[in-house]
């Protein structure tokens, strides 16, 4: 019987602050990094499961220490049994009472669980010879709800309600799978919009995004109102009237400030306003959403867990749900969040960029399309053209669309040489 | 000019799981631990600042790694300048954009900032020759609001409103200080109520708590309803009718389950219901509070930061605010939370127990009494008789009251021998 024999961890950091890629109103100089974990087994197939937490530099070592704290939960386990019950494994890791105290269910420890869970999904997908999105889309509704912990969710979504959603989406799975393989999934581009870029670069990258077929772009805002107006004017002139332009404040504002600032950008016909304030502030987002309607509020990349997402949906505090592959506790918790979004009829537009987030999160959006919400309408995955070359199966984004991965695994495996070359300290 | 020269960290763990002290519905076998930090300077006075994060065992090493990640922010700093502007230092640590990504403002990284901030307050209090509560109570309203970061709070509490609260409490400070020194501050006891204790031990400890003069006791509940009814029957019989008995579910329930379970305990005249569900669930607590009124909801020991506390107050989701000394980012953030509570007229009854939480949090409650809320009415600090012997200035709890510390510092210094004897790994 094959067993898990070790977790190997790596502190991988890319010096992105040198080029101001990724610069925004709250994060002037990120060094995009990955707290990276490999799950090793003694199986003859030689497969490894790879996962990571995306961070932006300092503290990546602490995130690695949290990954290491989970090793004793994994080593010695039967590989087949563990992979066959990832819902059970998720509960064991998230509800380890001593580790839970360090969140609970938030921050470094929770993200570490997510990386390990994602690595196990990568391993399972490799062993089953499927890309993760297809593996998930092949599960029965009962198998899918068994992956989800409904603790703290039942006032908004019960297991039976989730089953009904999934059964409703069973019809048409095959057709949507074929559509996805043929046409891909819509993408939008954040490449033009970083605050650290000058106006010429902004103009050039806006034109390029439109030329490349992206259906939407996003600009960082929130540091200086006059700058925002100037940059949005350039973007609107370059992209043309009616082209969807979203903005992202990266949590820069207080509630009243957000409402006033967004009002001052009223002429630009914003496609959405992202992260206007603290990601913990459900009631604040609800107030902002009410004030700026019909402009939608988008958020999620820093929402700590399914319980907070539940409240955002209950309170009407977001209109676009931005799933993140490595902020919550992995694939299982993201399935819970996809089911919550489907229950409330809110479109999911995943957060990506960073290190490997595009590679990871596309699988979840595609699974959502095939087996959960059953639609790609008003949905789009973020795309930033950074760091893809470090991944064994980089995304295939052409003509403004993510093309469905056919390679086995979860997309989360980095080249050995990149891990070695960018290992820190 | 004296400078900060190092942070020294220690992974201190006490084997409390052997006696089931601290056992509750979510935490069956905690090993009470401290991720401990000492701030060293080259000043001739030889003072060190001591702080810690309370954890319950596994993962304490990860918490220590997070403390270490802050060392580079501290070493080389001018001691006088740093201690004179702890509001500025707080902002620098909490808003370090790369470290902030790991929360933001929650979990391991945020608690690490709290321990360092608390250690600096301990250092400042020692250098000024005062206990922390008296040092804080000697500051002007302007000096106090300068310690607070109002970011994300201004829709509920502005700097001007906070100043007005503090100015309103200036009159009577001297009188309340004298009252406090003479009479102490009310305490309640959780010693009888751990789930792992048998009925005889429960009965004996209930009687002892009443005999010792505590005005309230608290029982852990939520694992099994029949057990809860049997244990509450014993407690009620032992303590007598009308004696305040609170219960604590330690986040065990979903929202509807909480409401039903508490209804089933209706005959016991509960003084409060603590942590009925996820500490992230503002809306869930609001629903529970509405359903179980007039029984109050108490929570706070796992609330991640001031933004979440703000919402609990805005939504009427808690009626008793349970401050914790080491969950949020230290003294400064706790001052923000005391001001929010004062604004909303909600009593603060700090969480204590654990390792050194009684020693630390008493200073905040006493400062609140002297300089913020100006009252101890309906307020009481938790007391558990564990592990006090490891502290240089242990609490002085007699006749059901915390007697105000007169020793200099923040109460957070552990004996050197305890640090050494219980160092882990």
Short mmCIF file of C-alpha atoms in Angstrom, two decimals, chain A residues 199-343:
data_model
loop_
_atom_site.label_atom_id
_atom_site.label_comp_id
_atom_site.label_asym_id
_atom_site.label_seq_id
_atom_site.Cartn_x
_atom_site.Cartn_y
_atom_site.Cartn_z
CA UNK A 199 0.96 57.03 -18.91
CA UNK A 200 2.64 55.90 -22.12
CA UNK A 201 2.95 52.35 -20.85
CA UNK A 202 -0.68 52.46 -19.67
CA UNK A 203 -1.86 53.64 -23.12
CA UNK A 204 0.22 51.08 -24.97
CA UNK A 205 -0.92 48.19 -22.75
CA UNK A 206 -4.60 49.25 -22.97
CA UNK A 207 -4.43 49.19 -26.75
CA UNK A 208 -2.63 45.88 -26.65
CA UNK A 209 -5.28 44.32 -24.37
CA UNK A 210 -8.06 45.36 -26.74
CA UNK A 211 -6.08 44.12 -29.73
CA UNK A 212 -5.47 40.78 -28.06
CA UNK A 213 -9.21 40.29 -27.64
CA UNK A 214 -9.72 40.76 -23.92
CA UNK A 215 -13.30 41.70 -23.13
CA UNK A 216 -12.45 43.83 -20.10
CA UNK A 217 -9.52 45.56 -18.45
CA UNK A 218 -8.89 46.68 -14.89
CA UNK A 219 -7.02 49.67 -13.50
CA UNK A 220 -5.62 50.14 -10.02
CA UNK A 221 -6.97 53.27 -8.29
CA UNK A 222 -7.20 54.84 -4.86
CA UNK A 223 -3.84 56.50 -4.25
CA UNK A 224 -4.63 59.91 -5.77
CA UNK A 225 -7.94 61.03 -7.28
CA UNK A 226 -6.44 63.33 -9.92
CA UNK A 227 -4.16 60.52 -11.08
CA UNK A 228 -7.11 58.15 -11.25
CA UNK A 229 -9.10 60.56 -13.40
CA UNK A 230 -6.15 61.11 -15.73
CA UNK A 231 -5.43 57.41 -16.06
CA UNK A 232 -9.08 56.48 -16.55
CA UNK A 233 -9.38 59.18 -19.21
CA UNK A 234 -6.45 57.63 -21.08
CA UNK A 235 -7.89 54.13 -20.73
CA UNK A 236 -11.37 55.18 -21.84
CA UNK A 237 -10.00 57.07 -24.86
CA UNK A 238 -7.80 54.14 -25.81
CA UNK A 239 -10.36 51.37 -25.32
CA UNK A 240 -13.33 53.29 -26.63
CA UNK A 241 -16.80 54.00 -25.24
CA UNK A 242 -18.67 51.00 -23.91
CA UNK A 243 -15.56 48.88 -23.40
CA UNK A 244 -15.75 47.44 -19.87
CA UNK A 245 -13.20 49.07 -17.57
CA UNK A 246 -13.12 47.94 -13.94
CA UNK A 247 -11.20 49.60 -11.11
CA UNK A 248 -9.49 48.14 -8.07
CA UNK A 249 -8.77 50.13 -4.89
CA UNK A 250 -7.06 47.30 -3.02
CA UNK A 251 -8.78 48.18 0.28
CA UNK A 252 -7.52 51.72 0.30
CA UNK A 253 -10.66 53.54 1.48
CA UNK A 254 -12.92 53.93 4.49
CA UNK A 255 -16.62 53.48 3.76
CA UNK A 256 -17.63 57.11 3.28
CA UNK A 257 -14.42 57.88 1.40
CA UNK A 258 -15.11 54.99 -0.99
CA UNK A 259 -18.57 56.28 -1.78
CA UNK A 260 -17.32 59.82 -2.44
CA UNK A 261 -14.31 58.67 -4.52
CA UNK A 262 -16.40 56.37 -6.69
CA UNK A 263 -18.93 59.17 -7.24
CA UNK A 264 -16.06 61.34 -8.50
CA UNK A 265 -15.29 58.65 -11.09
CA UNK A 266 -18.92 58.48 -12.21
CA UNK A 267 -18.28 59.64 -15.78
CA UNK A 268 -16.12 56.61 -16.58
CA UNK A 269 -18.90 54.00 -16.64
CA UNK A 270 -17.06 51.58 -14.33
CA UNK A 271 -17.60 47.87 -14.92
CA UNK A 272 -17.01 47.15 -11.23
CA UNK A 273 -15.30 48.60 -8.16
CA UNK A 274 -13.01 46.09 -6.53
CA UNK A 275 -11.92 45.94 -2.88
CA UNK A 276 -13.13 49.41 -1.90
CA UNK A 277 -12.39 48.85 1.80
CA UNK A 278 -11.35 46.26 4.40
CA UNK A 279 -12.14 42.72 3.23
CA UNK A 280 -13.51 42.01 6.71
CA UNK A 281 -16.13 44.74 6.46
CA UNK A 282 -19.32 43.02 5.33
CA UNK A 283 -21.55 45.85 6.53
CA UNK A 284 -19.25 48.49 5.03
CA UNK A 285 -19.32 46.80 1.63
CA UNK A 286 -23.11 46.52 1.86
CA UNK A 287 -23.32 50.28 2.47
CA UNK A 288 -20.98 51.00 -0.43
CA UNK A 289 -22.85 48.62 -2.77
CA UNK A 290 -26.12 50.33 -1.97
CA UNK A 291 -24.64 53.79 -2.53
CA UNK A 292 -22.88 53.09 -5.84
CA UNK A 293 -25.51 50.86 -7.48
CA UNK A 294 -25.86 50.01 -10.31
CA UNK A 295 -22.04 49.89 -10.36
CA UNK A 296 -21.26 46.48 -8.83
CA UNK A 297 -18.90 45.83 -5.94
CA UNK A 298 -16.36 43.06 -6.54
CA UNK A 299 -14.27 41.45 -3.82
CA UNK A 300 -12.92 38.16 -2.53
CA UNK A 301 -9.17 37.77 -2.95
CA UNK A 302 -8.66 38.67 0.72
CA UNK A 303 -11.85 37.24 2.16
CA UNK A 304 -10.67 34.79 4.76
CA UNK A 305 -13.11 31.90 4.50
CA UNK A 306 -16.55 30.61 3.50
CA UNK A 307 -18.21 32.09 6.61
CA UNK A 308 -17.29 35.61 5.56
CA UNK A 309 -18.31 34.94 1.94
CA UNK A 310 -21.65 33.68 3.25
CA UNK A 311 -22.29 37.01 4.96
CA UNK A 312 -21.22 39.08 1.94
CA UNK A 313 -23.84 37.20 -0.05
CA UNK A 314 -26.51 37.42 2.67
CA UNK A 315 -25.99 41.17 3.00
CA UNK A 316 -25.83 41.98 -0.72
CA UNK A 317 -22.34 43.31 -0.08
CA UNK A 318 -20.80 42.00 -3.30
CA UNK A 319 -22.18 41.59 -6.80
CA UNK A 320 -19.07 39.93 -8.28
CA UNK A 321 -17.42 37.16 -6.23
CA UNK A 322 -13.67 36.95 -6.71
CA UNK A 323 -12.57 33.48 -5.80
CA UNK A 324 -8.90 33.06 -4.90
CA UNK A 325 -7.08 29.75 -5.29
CA UNK A 326 -4.77 30.09 -2.27
CA UNK A 327 -6.45 32.41 0.26
CA UNK A 328 -9.00 29.95 1.65
CA UNK A 329 -8.44 26.32 2.55
CA UNK A 330 -8.05 24.98 -0.94
CA UNK A 331 -10.26 23.33 -3.52
CA UNK A 332 -12.77 22.04 -0.98
CA UNK A 333 -13.54 25.41 0.56
CA UNK A 334 -13.67 26.98 -2.89
CA UNK A 335 -16.31 24.44 -3.88
CA UNK A 336 -18.33 25.56 -0.85
CA UNK A 337 -17.95 29.16 -2.03
CA UNK A 338 -18.98 28.27 -5.60
CA UNK A 339 -22.10 26.60 -4.20
CA UNK A 340 -22.89 29.65 -2.04
CA UNK A 341 -22.51 31.91 -5.10
CA UNK A 342 -24.79 29.66 -7.12
CA UNK A 343 -27.39 29.69 -4.34
#
